[in-house]
Amino acid sequence: MGAAVADDVFDFRPGAQVPLSGAAGETAATQALASAAYRDSSMEEILKADNEWHKSTVKKGKISLFEPNLGEAFARAVKERMLGGGRKPLIQSFGMEPQTVVEHCLAAIRIRKERDTRLTMIMVVSGLLFLPGLLLWLGVFQLRRTIAGASDKRAGALGTAALIAAGVLAVIFLVKLPFTGFWALYLRAMIVAPVIGWFWAKRVCESTAKDLRDRWDSLLAGGGVGAKVPEAVPRNPNDAAAEQLRQGLAKLTAEQQSNFVFYAGSRGILGMGTRWGSWHLAEDLVPREPLTEVHPFRSWDVIRAIHDRLPQLDRGPLHTGGFTKPTVKHWIVAHVGKGAAEVSRPEGPEVEAFTVKPHEVQRICNERHFDSGDRHYLGVQWVTWSGQLVLTMLVTVTVLHHTLRIDVTGHALGPVNGVFSSKPAAKTKTISKTVRFWETKDIKLPLVDAQEVVRLAVRAPLTWFPDGLLDYLGGKLVLPEPFGLRHAWADQPWDHRFMADDALRAAVPVLRVVHQAAIKVLEEHGVDTEKFKGRAGVLSGGVQEVSPRKADAYDA
């Protein structure tokens, strides 16, 4: 569906649309992913979160001194991918609020932009006016960074030695100059001014680093620090940038609520996870004696009866806990290739704001049982473990010739990779004690070291240019496609004992409710249900021994 339609749906609301992080977004999965926008670790760390199907890519730049850290790269990549003007369709993020993550990315970008504004002023005063000296110091730092990046420890020590040697030569140069007058003063200032600017920049960088780390820690501690995005609120009717951002967030919300999903072969349904189990009940439609024919009905009649029963799964005869309230929804599922790099959403009069209209859903349910085209599934979904586990059971009813078939399949999406759950650790260094040299102690290091101050300072002026320049010089993060925040970095739930138990236990009651509702409809329409009941009994017994397997990996 085009952006214009999605925007039209939201534009009728009066006043500016202010993005707020509601309670629905305050979940473990949402906060873990949002914390990535504030991190200061290496960009390569996100590669540890890759799973079997979705892999991020780190594109190296030309000069390592301009390389972004994880927070800078992640926030920019997510913003461009989810709010960019020509962005591709997104995969829904079940179990979390993607808008909250995007808002935190925008907030992190704004905080860094404010820091870069001050650093740019420092670079102009202490760097641009004394450009030769600045270039000399940058050359030394780049040499040290290049040498220190080598795996050989001697090479790292050599880089530090080069920096010290440069400092000694600078002192000698200041004491004894071959020039007098103005040039002597300028040459001395040329060496000293960048150093003074470095100390000034260090204070700015440490203040911002502390703010970013506090937000990172607060999110993972469950504090749910709010993301401030004032640039998303139009200040006047001609504020095109804010209006575009507001509409981008509205479009993101509309796409998140879409009832159209994609089945990618053995990768499962994108956003819901792989299919770990499937159960099938198929018998002929034979009239019950003394009837001579079955009363006419359609697949939608069976699906509607199942739909009415599934929301009651949280009720039971005993007050001993049980299911949480499930979400029951009709889904239209399209097939895409296992290796598809992108997906496309349907357009036309039957679609509104990325959502297939109810009458079209009913038509697909009744008519799309064979051959090409999208298919209908009825889904019951639980988002548990604070959004870390998404369980989805899908039901589809098909009729071919005289055979009615009911398929129930289970999908599971596990927790967000542990890389996103690591809290900020204090920077320390282990050294030997002065007297008892055989013993060691940990000393606390500053949040921002000398090399990091230089990196941030030289990047700051370039942030005012188009983003492609910094991408070229320093590199960037490329997100896995088809992209969705939740499934891109999700692990399998089977390594977590209780999550696995929850997935397996949910199958039995769902299967029984589905069969009971379907058999009741068949009886009301004069169908002999003896074989259906017998087959349902067999499945009900067999499902008690259920175990997870790769149900979509056919051994053919």
mmCIF file of C-alpha atoms in Angstrom, residues 151-439:
data_model
loop_
_atom_site.group_PDB
_atom_site.id
_atom_site.type_symbol
_atom_site.label_atom_id
_atom_site.label_comp_id
_atom_site.label_asym_id
_atom_site.label_seq_id
_atom_site.Cartn_x
_atom_site.Cartn_y
_atom_site.Cartn_z
ATOM 1 C CA SER A 151 46.563 -8.375 16.129
ATOM 2 C CA ASP A 152 50.239 -8.284 17.060
ATOM 3 C CA LYS A 153 50.707 -6.822 20.567
ATOM 4 C CA ARG A 154 54.039 -5.368 19.514
ATOM 5 C CA ALA A 155 52.268 -3.397 16.814
ATOM 6 C CA GLY A 156 49.903 -1.932 19.400
ATOM 7 C CA ALA A 157 52.808 -0.896 21.598
ATOM 8 C CA LEU A 158 54.509 0.619 18.570
ATOM 9 C CA GLY A 159 51.430 2.787 17.945
ATOM 10 C CA THR A 160 51.561 4.147 21.497
ATOM 11 C CA ALA A 161 55.297 4.758 21.140
ATOM 12 C CA ALA A 162 54.648 6.699 17.936
ATOM 13 C CA LEU A 163 52.213 8.980 19.749
ATOM 14 C CA ILE A 164 54.679 9.601 22.588
ATOM 15 C CA ALA A 165 57.464 10.299 20.105
ATOM 16 C CA ALA A 166 55.241 12.811 18.330
ATOM 17 C CA GLY A 167 54.612 14.583 21.643
ATOM 18 C CA VAL A 168 58.354 14.765 22.408
ATOM 19 C CA LEU A 169 59.122 16.181 18.969
ATOM 20 C CA ALA A 170 56.345 18.743 19.418
ATOM 21 C CA VAL A 171 57.899 19.925 22.700
ATOM 22 C CA ILE A 172 61.340 20.226 21.091
ATOM 23 C CA PHE A 173 59.784 22.087 18.178
ATOM 24 C CA LEU A 174 58.146 24.561 20.568
ATOM 25 C CA VAL A 175 61.344 25.227 22.524
ATOM 26 C CA LYS A 176 63.595 25.857 19.557
ATOM 27 C CA LEU A 177 62.079 27.268 16.379
ATOM 28 C CA PRO A 178 63.934 28.349 13.238
ATOM 29 C CA PHE A 179 61.491 31.274 12.866
ATOM 30 C CA THR A 180 60.867 34.531 14.718
ATOM 31 C CA GLY A 181 58.071 37.055 14.905
ATOM 32 C CA PHE A 182 54.498 36.206 13.829
ATOM 33 C CA TRP A 183 55.330 32.841 12.272
ATOM 34 C CA ALA A 184 57.062 31.706 15.443
ATOM 35 C CA LEU A 185 53.952 32.497 17.469
ATOM 36 C CA TYR A 186 51.661 30.880 14.887
ATOM 37 C CA LEU A 187 53.745 27.703 14.708
ATOM 38 C CA ARG A 188 53.691 27.384 18.486
ATOM 39 C CA ALA A 189 49.931 27.965 18.540
ATOM 40 C CA MET A 190 49.526 25.474 15.699
ATOM 41 C CA ILE A 191 50.942 22.740 17.952
ATOM 42 C CA VAL A 192 49.267 23.803 21.196
ATOM 43 C CA ALA A 193 45.772 24.826 19.994
ATOM 44 C CA PRO A 194 44.665 21.324 18.892
ATOM 45 C CA VAL A 195 45.768 19.945 22.277
ATOM 46 C CA ILE A 196 43.746 22.585 24.151
ATOM 47 C CA GLY A 197 40.804 21.849 21.864
ATOM 48 C CA TRP A 198 41.186 18.167 22.679
ATOM 49 C CA PHE A 199 40.810 18.828 26.431
ATOM 50 C CA TRP A 200 37.766 20.997 25.738
ATOM 51 C CA ALA A 201 36.266 18.347 23.462
ATOM 52 C CA LYS A 202 36.937 15.654 26.057
ATOM 53 C CA ARG A 203 34.664 17.372 28.588
ATOM 54 C CA VAL A 204 31.881 17.602 26.003
ATOM 55 C CA CYS A 205 32.286 13.957 24.962
ATOM 56 C CA GLU A 206 32.318 12.639 28.540
ATOM 57 C CA SER A 207 29.143 14.550 29.428
ATOM 58 C CA THR A 208 27.295 13.097 26.421
ATOM 59 C CA ALA A 209 28.701 9.601 26.980
ATOM 60 C CA LYS A 210 27.388 9.621 30.563
ATOM 61 C CA ASP A 211 23.936 10.704 29.359
ATOM 62 C CA LEU A 212 23.825 7.969 26.695
ATOM 63 C CA ARG A 213 24.988 5.294 29.141
ATOM 64 C CA ASP A 214 22.406 6.354 31.721
ATOM 65 C CA ARG A 215 19.666 5.907 29.131
ATOM 66 C CA TRP A 216 21.104 2.544 28.061
ATOM 67 C CA ASP A 217 21.181 1.318 31.651
ATOM 68 C CA SER A 218 17.717 2.703 32.468
ATOM 69 C CA LEU A 219 16.106 0.882 29.549
ATOM 70 C CA LEU A 220 17.578 -2.483 30.500
ATOM 71 C CA ALA A 221 16.740 -1.923 34.170
ATOM 72 C CA GLY A 222 13.076 -1.555 33.224
ATOM 73 C CA GLY A 223 12.925 2.157 33.960
ATOM 74 C CA GLY A 224 11.535 2.859 30.516
ATOM 75 C CA VAL A 225 13.195 6.249 30.018
ATOM 76 C CA GLY A 226 11.098 8.154 27.515
ATOM 77 C CA ALA A 227 12.415 9.160 24.115
ATOM 78 C CA LYS A 228 12.007 12.864 23.378
ATOM 79 C CA VAL A 229 11.438 13.545 19.688
ATOM 80 C CA PRO A 230 10.438 17.221 19.432
ATOM 81 C CA GLU A 231 11.364 17.308 15.759
ATOM 82 C CA ALA A 232 8.330 15.073 15.035
ATOM 83 C CA VAL A 233 5.915 17.821 16.123
ATOM 84 C CA PRO A 234 5.194 20.363 13.324
ATOM 85 C CA ARG A 235 5.655 23.893 14.674
ATOM 86 C CA ASN A 236 3.808 25.559 11.824
ATOM 87 C CA PRO A 237 1.851 24.491 8.692
ATOM 88 C CA ASN A 238 4.986 24.883 6.564
ATOM 89 C CA ASP A 239 7.223 22.653 8.705
ATOM 90 C CA ALA A 240 7.694 20.024 5.989
ATOM 91 C CA ALA A 241 10.474 18.052 7.741
ATOM 92 C CA ALA A 242 8.469 17.519 10.936
ATOM 93 C CA GLU A 243 5.335 16.674 8.975
ATOM 94 C CA GLN A 244 7.232 14.103 6.932
ATOM 95 C CA LEU A 245 8.631 12.549 10.112
ATOM 96 C CA ARG A 246 5.182 12.496 11.721
ATOM 97 C CA GLN A 247 3.703 10.780 8.683
ATOM 98 C CA GLY A 248 6.596 8.306 8.638
ATOM 99 C CA LEU A 249 5.832 7.310 12.229
ATOM 100 C CA ALA A 250 2.122 7.025 11.398
ATOM 101 C CA LYS A 251 2.939 4.825 8.421
ATOM 102 C CA LEU A 252 5.152 2.647 10.619
ATOM 103 C CA THR A 253 2.304 2.147 13.090
ATOM 104 C CA ALA A 254 -0.140 1.288 10.299
ATOM 105 C CA GLU A 255 2.219 -1.280 8.814
ATOM 106 C CA GLN A 256 2.775 -2.821 12.243
ATOM 107 C CA GLN A 257 -0.997 -3.403 12.521
ATOM 108 C CA SER A 258 -1.306 -5.004 9.075
ATOM 109 C CA ASN A 259 -3.004 -8.406 8.778
ATOM 110 C CA PHE A 260 -0.818 -9.410 5.821
ATOM 111 C CA VAL A 261 2.237 -11.613 6.503
ATOM 112 C CA PHE A 262 4.778 -13.566 4.461
ATOM 113 C CA TYR A 263 5.651 -17.264 4.490
ATOM 114 C CA ALA A 264 9.307 -17.730 3.540
ATOM 115 C CA GLY A 265 9.502 -21.508 3.157
ATOM 116 C CA SER A 266 11.647 -23.192 5.813
ATOM 117 C CA ARG A 267 12.290 -19.798 7.388
ATOM 118 C CA GLY A 268 8.676 -19.855 8.542
ATOM 119 C CA ILE A 269 6.375 -16.846 8.664
ATOM 120 C CA LEU A 270 8.505 -13.728 8.831
ATOM 121 C CA GLY A 271 7.935 -12.122 12.208
ATOM 122 C CA MET A 272 6.235 -15.192 13.731
ATOM 123 C CA GLY A 273 9.091 -17.664 13.529
ATOM 124 C CA THR A 274 9.556 -21.114 12.086
ATOM 125 C CA ARG A 275 6.837 -23.756 12.089
ATOM 126 C CA TRP A 276 7.756 -26.265 14.772
ATOM 127 C CA GLY A 277 4.651 -28.514 14.687
ATOM 128 C CA SER A 278 1.617 -29.295 12.529
ATOM 129 C CA TRP A 279 -1.527 -31.416 12.953
ATOM 130 C CA HIS A 280 -4.057 -32.291 10.253
ATOM 131 C CA LEU A 281 -7.610 -33.580 10.427
ATOM 132 C CA ALA A 282 -9.066 -34.588 7.036
ATOM 133 C CA GLU A 283 -12.209 -36.658 6.444
ATOM 134 C CA ASP A 284 -14.973 -36.890 3.840
ATOM 135 C CA LEU A 285 -18.183 -34.880 4.161
ATOM 136 C CA VAL A 286 -20.784 -37.643 4.405
ATOM 137 C CA PRO A 287 -24.442 -36.839 5.303
ATOM 138 C CA ARG A 288 -25.731 -38.139 8.602
ATOM 139 C CA GLU A 289 -28.515 -40.707 8.351
ATOM 140 C CA PRO A 290 -31.366 -40.383 7.496
ATOM 141 C CA LEU A 291 -30.259 -37.276 5.542
ATOM 142 C CA THR A 292 -29.373 -37.715 1.900
ATOM 143 C CA GLU A 293 -27.154 -34.666 1.560
ATOM 144 C CA VAL A 294 -25.153 -32.215 3.645
ATOM 145 C CA HIS A 295 -26.664 -28.801 4.334
ATOM 146 C CA PRO A 296 -24.549 -26.240 2.441
ATOM 147 C CA PHE A 297 -21.940 -24.270 4.394
ATOM 148 C CA ARG A 298 -18.626 -22.592 3.624
ATOM 149 C CA SER A 299 -15.145 -22.597 5.136
ATOM 150 C CA TRP A 300 -15.862 -19.218 6.705
ATOM 151 C CA ASP A 301 -18.660 -20.764 8.779
ATOM 152 C CA VAL A 302 -16.201 -23.189 10.355
ATOM 153 C CA ILE A 303 -13.534 -20.525 10.828
ATOM 154 C CA ARG A 304 -16.030 -18.134 12.438
ATOM 155 C CA ALA A 305 -17.080 -20.819 14.951
ATOM 156 C CA ILE A 306 -13.426 -21.482 15.812
ATOM 157 C CA HIS A 307 -12.827 -17.739 16.083
ATOM 158 C CA ASP A 308 -15.632 -17.443 18.645
ATOM 159 C CA ARG A 309 -14.121 -20.180 20.841
ATOM 160 C CA LEU A 310 -10.415 -19.243 20.789
ATOM 161 C CA PRO A 311 -10.717 -16.018 22.848
ATOM 162 C CA GLN A 312 -12.036 -18.158 25.721
ATOM 163 C CA LEU A 313 -8.799 -20.094 26.108
ATOM 164 C CA ASP A 314 -7.860 -18.065 29.190
ATOM 165 C CA ARG A 315 -10.977 -19.377 30.992
ATOM 166 C CA GLY A 316 -11.071 -22.648 32.860
ATOM 167 C CA PRO A 317 -12.916 -24.577 35.591
ATOM 168 C CA LEU A 318 -10.109 -24.107 38.129
ATOM 169 C CA HIS A 319 -8.498 -20.970 39.527
ATOM 170 C CA THR A 320 -4.929 -22.152 39.047
ATOM 171 C CA GLY A 321 -3.432 -19.703 36.593
ATOM 172 C CA GLY A 322 -3.414 -20.770 32.974
ATOM 173 C CA PHE A 323 -3.274 -18.859 29.711
ATOM 174 C CA THR A 324 -3.017 -15.119 29.538
ATOM 175 C CA LYS A 325 -5.524 -13.358 27.293
ATOM 176 C CA PRO A 326 -4.739 -14.357 23.691
ATOM 177 C CA THR A 327 -4.974 -12.241 20.561
ATOM 178 C CA VAL A 328 -7.161 -13.817 17.865
ATOM 179 C CA LYS A 329 -6.809 -12.423 14.352
ATOM 180 C CA HIS A 330 -7.442 -13.329 10.733
ATOM 181 C CA TRP A 331 -4.268 -13.348 8.642
ATOM 182 C CA ILE A 332 -3.708 -13.274 4.901
ATOM 183 C CA VAL A 333 -0.473 -15.100 4.133
ATOM 184 C CA ALA A 334 1.579 -14.682 0.966
ATOM 185 C CA HIS A 335 4.417 -16.948 -0.124
ATOM 186 C CA VAL A 336 7.891 -15.533 -0.725
ATOM 187 C CA GLY A 337 11.071 -17.409 -1.514
ATOM 188 C CA LYS A 338 13.322 -18.632 1.291
ATOM 189 C CA GLY A 339 16.094 -16.358 0.086
ATOM 190 C CA ALA A 340 13.889 -13.355 -0.758
ATOM 191 C CA ALA A 341 15.693 -10.054 -0.181
ATOM 192 C CA GLU A 342 12.479 -8.023 -0.040
ATOM 193 C CA VAL A 343 8.706 -8.330 0.084
ATOM 194 C CA SER A 344 5.854 -6.325 -1.407
ATOM 195 C CA ARG A 345 2.529 -5.498 0.183
ATOM 196 C CA PRO A 346 -0.766 -5.623 -1.740
ATOM 197 C CA GLU A 347 -2.392 -2.485 -3.081
ATOM 198 C CA GLY A 348 -5.808 -1.668 -4.431
ATOM 199 C CA PRO A 349 -9.375 -1.083 -3.299
ATOM 200 C CA GLU A 350 -9.374 -4.223 -1.124
ATOM 201 C CA VAL A 351 -6.556 -2.875 1.057
ATOM 202 C CA GLU A 352 -6.668 0.084 3.427
ATOM 203 C CA ALA A 353 -3.623 1.284 5.405
ATOM 204 C CA PHE A 354 -1.769 -2.005 4.742
ATOM 205 C CA THR A 355 -4.753 -4.030 6.063
ATOM 206 C CA VAL A 356 -6.834 -6.358 3.888
ATOM 207 C CA LYS A 357 -10.514 -5.490 4.320
ATOM 208 C CA PRO A 358 -12.822 -7.974 6.106
ATOM 209 C CA HIS A 359 -14.924 -8.876 3.070
ATOM 210 C CA GLU A 360 -11.763 -9.719 1.103
ATOM 211 C CA VAL A 361 -10.476 -11.820 4.006
ATOM 212 C CA GLN A 362 -13.754 -13.767 3.943
ATOM 213 C CA ARG A 363 -13.564 -14.222 0.167
ATOM 214 C CA ILE A 364 -10.015 -15.597 0.338
ATOM 215 C CA CYS A 365 -11.038 -17.950 3.155
ATOM 216 C CA ASN A 366 -13.893 -19.380 1.080
ATOM 217 C CA GLU A 367 -12.267 -19.510 -2.362
ATOM 218 C CA ARG A 368 -8.465 -19.831 -2.089
ATOM 219 C CA HIS A 369 -8.040 -23.521 -1.287
ATOM 220 C CA PHE A 370 -5.942 -24.630 -4.250
ATOM 221 C CA ASP A 371 -3.647 -23.205 -6.928
ATOM 222 C CA SER A 372 -1.927 -19.815 -6.825
ATOM 223 C CA GLY A 373 -2.835 -16.869 -4.636
ATOM 224 C CA ASP A 374 -2.696 -15.783 -1.033
ATOM 225 C CA ARG A 375 -4.180 -17.970 1.706
ATOM 226 C CA HIS A 376 -6.219 -17.335 4.840
ATOM 227 C CA TYR A 377 -5.164 -18.396 8.338
ATOM 228 C CA LEU A 378 -6.856 -17.811 11.671
ATOM 229 C CA GLY A 379 -4.260 -17.125 14.343
ATOM 230 C CA VAL A 380 -4.276 -17.184 18.118
ATOM 231 C CA GLN A 381 -1.204 -15.504 19.570
ATOM 232 C CA TRP A 382 0.361 -15.065 22.987
ATOM 233 C CA VAL A 383 3.087 -12.523 23.683
ATOM 234 C CA THR A 384 4.749 -13.726 26.883
ATOM 235 C CA TRP A 385 7.907 -13.246 28.904
ATOM 236 C CA SER A 386 7.646 -9.436 28.537
ATOM 237 C CA GLY A 387 7.689 -9.759 24.771
ATOM 238 C CA GLN A 388 10.596 -12.195 24.642
ATOM 239 C CA LEU A 389 8.458 -15.152 23.501
ATOM 240 C CA VAL A 390 5.819 -14.967 20.769
ATOM 241 C CA LEU A 391 3.662 -18.084 20.389
ATOM 242 C CA THR A 392 1.325 -18.301 17.398
ATOM 243 C CA MET A 393 -1.024 -21.145 16.524
ATOM 244 C CA LEU A 394 -2.537 -20.910 13.027
ATOM 245 C CA VAL A 395 -5.687 -22.626 11.781
ATOM 246 C CA THR A 396 -6.784 -23.047 8.179
ATOM 247 C CA VAL A 397 -9.822 -24.873 6.754
ATOM 248 C CA THR A 398 -9.866 -26.181 3.191
ATOM 249 C CA VAL A 399 -12.380 -28.207 1.192
ATOM 250 C CA LEU A 400 -11.302 -30.220 -1.868
ATOM 251 C CA HIS A 401 -13.927 -32.408 -3.540
ATOM 252 C CA HIS A 402 -15.695 -34.146 -0.610
ATOM 253 C CA THR A 403 -12.807 -33.783 1.852
ATOM 254 C CA LEU A 404 -12.715 -31.148 4.561
ATOM 255 C CA ARG A 405 -9.296 -30.581 6.074
ATOM 256 C CA ILE A 406 -8.398 -28.637 9.226
ATOM 257 C CA ASP A 407 -4.730 -27.741 9.684
ATOM 258 C CA VAL A 408 -3.315 -26.444 12.974
ATOM 259 C CA THR A 409 0.316 -25.323 12.992
ATOM 260 C CA GLY A 410 2.533 -23.908 15.710
ATOM 261 C CA HIS A 411 5.044 -21.067 15.262
ATOM 262 C CA ALA A 412 7.428 -19.727 17.902
ATOM 263 C CA LEU A 413 9.661 -16.673 17.963
ATOM 264 C CA GLY A 414 12.243 -16.724 20.722
ATOM 265 C CA PRO A 415 13.928 -14.018 22.813
ATOM 266 C CA VAL A 416 16.017 -11.171 21.466
ATOM 267 C CA ASN A 417 19.694 -12.134 21.329
ATOM 268 C CA GLY A 418 21.615 -11.602 24.552
ATOM 269 C CA VAL A 419 23.889 -9.038 22.894
ATOM 270 C CA PHE A 420 21.079 -6.503 23.320
ATOM 271 C CA SER A 421 20.615 -7.334 26.996
ATOM 272 C CA SER A 422 24.139 -6.511 28.179
ATOM 273 C CA LYS A 423 24.273 -3.534 30.543
ATOM 274 C CA PRO A 424 26.942 -0.816 30.356
ATOM 275 C CA ALA A 425 30.019 -1.895 32.272
ATOM 276 C CA ALA A 426 32.500 0.504 33.821
ATOM 277 C CA LYS A 427 35.714 0.784 31.841
ATOM 278 C CA THR A 428 38.551 -0.634 33.926
ATOM 279 C CA LYS A 429 42.116 -1.778 33.471
ATOM 280 C CA THR A 430 44.006 -4.405 35.461
ATOM 281 C CA ILE A 431 47.509 -3.359 36.547
ATOM 282 C CA SER A 432 50.146 -4.630 38.955
ATOM 283 C CA LYS A 433 50.454 -3.031 42.368
ATOM 284 C CA THR A 434 53.455 -0.794 42.948
ATOM 285 C CA VAL A 435 54.968 -2.594 45.956
ATOM 286 C CA ARG A 436 53.350 -6.019 45.811
ATOM 287 C CA PHE A 437 53.969 -6.364 42.120
ATOM 288 C CA TRP A 438 52.811 -9.960 42.127
ATOM 289 C CA GLU A 439 49.291 -8.737 42.960
#
